[in-house]
Amino acid sequence: MRPSSSPASRLLPLLQLAVVIAGTVPGVRCSDRRFPHLDRVRELHRREGSSPAEQEAAARGLLQRILPSHSASFEFRIISTVREQCGGKACFIISNHPLFDGKGTPEILILGVTGVEISAGFHWYLKHYCAAHISWYKTGGAQFSSIAHPGSLPRVPAGGVSVQRPIHWSYYQNAVTSSYSFAWWDWERWEKEIDWMALQGINLPLAFTGQESIWQRVFQRYNVSKSDLDDFFGGPAFLAWSRMANMHGWGGPLPQTWLDDQLALQKKILSRMYAFGMFPVLPAFSGNIPAALKLKFPSAKVTHLGNWFTVDSNPRWCCTYLLDASDPLFVEIGKMFIEEQIREYGRTSHIYNCDTFDENTPPLSDPNYISSLGAATFRGMQSGDDDAIWLMQGWLFTYDPFWEPPQMKALLHSVPVGRMIVLDLYAEVKPVWISSDQCMLHNFAADFEMYGVLDALAHGPIDARLSDNSTMVGVGMSMEGIEQNPIVYDLMSEMAFHHRQVDLQVWVQTYPTRRYGKSVKGLQDAWWILYQTLYNCTDGKNDKNRDVIVAFPDVEPFVIQTPGLCTSARKMYSTMQSKNYEVKDASNDAYEHPHLWYDTSVVIHALELFLRYGDEVSDSNTFRYDLVDLTRQVLAKYANDVFLKIIENYKSDSMNQVATLCHHFLDLVNDLDVLLASHEGFLLGPWLESAKSLARDQEQEIQYEWNARTQITMWFDNTKTKASLLRDYANKYWSGLLRDYYGPRAAIYFKHLLRSMEKNEPFALQEWRREWIRLTNNWQSDRKVFPTTATGDPLNISRSLYMKYVRGTSLLELQGTGSLGNSASLV
């Protein structure tokens, strides 16, 4: 899913935040209780869920894992009288333990209607009474230094603290998170993530792991062999897109051991989710079938879908087969798949995800056809589970102009009232509940960019819930990739428990104190700046990192607009007529400029505050992560300016300046690699080593590592001089990747720039592409081992790079490109 409809950016959704779960019937408020089936499913969850003892045990296990020093300080209990104690709603209650005597007895009692509510209450207490902070390990992990010793924990008000959910469900994940972030996870990593989910109050997570093993069993009943499925399933890093019928076979085949191991892992995941009282969302049949099934049922109604970003529409990877929902086989397969999951897992939450035509256009626009398609899709689920609810992402309505109001209405009204939940993706920017024209995503392909819209997060879920036509049944987060921008997730997860808009002035002021474990006025000032700049994107645009370092322009230099160009509506010309360069048509080779929505000089001042006051919290891993990320953000924008200055001097035939600036750019890339190497959250090594760790033999190890390297660079087949359209999409600012791939790639481009000037010839675009693609292919097949532990002191490295690149920018006369300018002194 991609943020725009242009060919260069029409891809996959990466990080979607502030997801609002909306019902499908406008004009009916949730409080009207006009959705009896939702109420029935909630009752089934209560009846079929794990026992109170099991849920209490799950919460105690979480406490023991994340804060063992205080395992005796808390007592957790499931509330048995929900209606009396919580008004019939999900809630948690925090109180001072009545038996606390200061001699080792529990100090705090936390009640909750489920293990998730207890865990969320525990997190609420740590956050709001102990000034603690919890984020992903890669983004700094937990800050518990501010928590008092056992026996001295802060007391809560005498009457206790009761927090009700304003709305029932809290959703988490995206269909592609399973590949961008979870592809190589083992149980140890999944256990940490499920703990994180419970602490954030998430009770409706996707559970997509291991589904290929279920599909194998279903299709084998139709005599589809393992070798047939080798051409159907994608490789481990690309399963999300083979599941969505975007492509097939790429990165495969999947070894049988992978299928078996992932199924065993899924069982552990589901068991723990159920133990907490979560309601995992399982996959359902969307019509995606292997080619072999068409051969075995030649009379079946099957659509051959079009190309999805392969080079030259190569049928080896593209153009999957979609079984028409009107074919009797559709409901039969859908039923069989649901039943097989329930049989294998032993239970279900009755909620199933199915995204029809995800980035694929239906063959007919007739609303009657669309309605029959939706009805048949739901029948497939309901045939396997009479209480099924269909959960779908609303991305297709944004991505494809095919979905005009008649088509949208036909699909959404094809399912009985209360039987479909639609995810309003990226609602913090352009929520669908206000206008059905489009929705957007927060982060794409798990790339790195400090970005957010905190104001919208603080009021958007409240506005949606209280709107006149609200059919909202939950809030949540649907990012494509995790482990970045911890402030955004910290606020958004908290919104699941707020009944009114959050006072961001207070919230942002206390955030650095919680995150670093100490109140430092200078860092509070820095975060206020970041809130008003990086985390205040109000231009209505999504963000996808297109910084030059990680998304190098594949264009002839004169296509790139610089201050030294005169432009017309379609063509760009050099202002210097000393060379007989041919005029380039910019519409043919578009250069996607990085998105810039803030004053970079103001953000530099925030960095200066980090550097000035960093010694006070330098022992904080959360601070070190933020410092590296902020320094990376500043220097990445600086690199964009250096690149434009290179192009500007190329056009003005200033060869010495071009050579100097090219070396400067490459030095910056290497220095950034050193900076990134100083924190575990910015290392390439863990991604590759976790991929290899799942292999059973050397052949699998090579395949899995190739998958991991390919996903973050260039997908799909390419010719010697034609790169895949899916390149630099899941780009990463990871140490090792900059030094060994991004830097050498830029060096190739600069070599051809200088050669063009030396020989007074046009830029050799085809030769640049040939060398770049060869570099990419070689890097993807390489077996070099990269570090998995951080090296160096982030604060010292950041200060050094600040002095080298920020304080000294005037020496390179970069003010003309505007974004960095002169910065204030550190002293």
GROMACS .gro file of C-alpha atoms in nm, residues 211-217 219 225-226 228-236 238-239 242-243 247-254 259 288 290 316:
model
   35
  211GLN     CA    1  -0.133  -1.959   0.801
  212GLU     CA    2   0.054  -2.113   0.507
  213SER     CA    3   0.044  -2.449   0.684
  214ILE     CA    4  -0.337  -2.423   0.705
  215TRP     CA    5  -0.358  -2.327   0.337
  216GLN     CA    6  -0.141  -2.624   0.250
  217ARG     CA    7  -0.388  -2.861   0.415
  219PHE     CA    8  -0.541  -2.698  -0.101
  225SER     CA    9   0.077  -3.066  -0.432
  226LYS     CA   10   0.362  -2.916  -0.230
  228ASP     CA   11   0.238  -2.655  -0.682
  229LEU     CA   12   0.239  -2.444  -0.366
  230ASP     CA   13   0.608  -2.368  -0.407
  231ASP     CA   14   0.501  -2.139  -0.690
  232PHE     CA   15   0.219  -1.991  -0.480
  233PHE     CA   16   0.372  -1.896  -0.145
  234GLY     CA   17   0.625  -1.617  -0.137
  235GLY     CA   18   0.951  -1.632   0.053
  236PRO     CA   19   0.963  -1.567   0.428
  238PHE     CA   20   0.743  -1.154   0.126
  239LEU     CA   21   0.456  -1.360   0.261
  242SER     CA   22   0.166  -1.336  -0.167
  243ARG     CA   23  -0.120  -1.359   0.085
  247MET     CA   24   0.260  -1.164  -0.634
  248HIS     CA   25   0.349  -1.530  -0.605
  249GLY     CA   26   0.661  -1.736  -0.558
  250TRP     CA   27   0.905  -1.447  -0.509
  251GLY     CA   28   1.171  -1.540  -0.254
  252GLY     CA   29   1.045  -1.899  -0.226
  253PRO     CA   30   0.997  -2.184  -0.215
  254LEU     CA   31   0.902  -2.226   0.149
  259LEU     CA   32   0.562  -2.425   0.742
  288ASN     CA   33  -0.636  -1.589  -0.382
  290PRO     CA   34  -0.258  -2.119  -0.673
  316ARG     CA   35   0.695  -1.602  -1.303
   0.00000   0.00000   0.00000
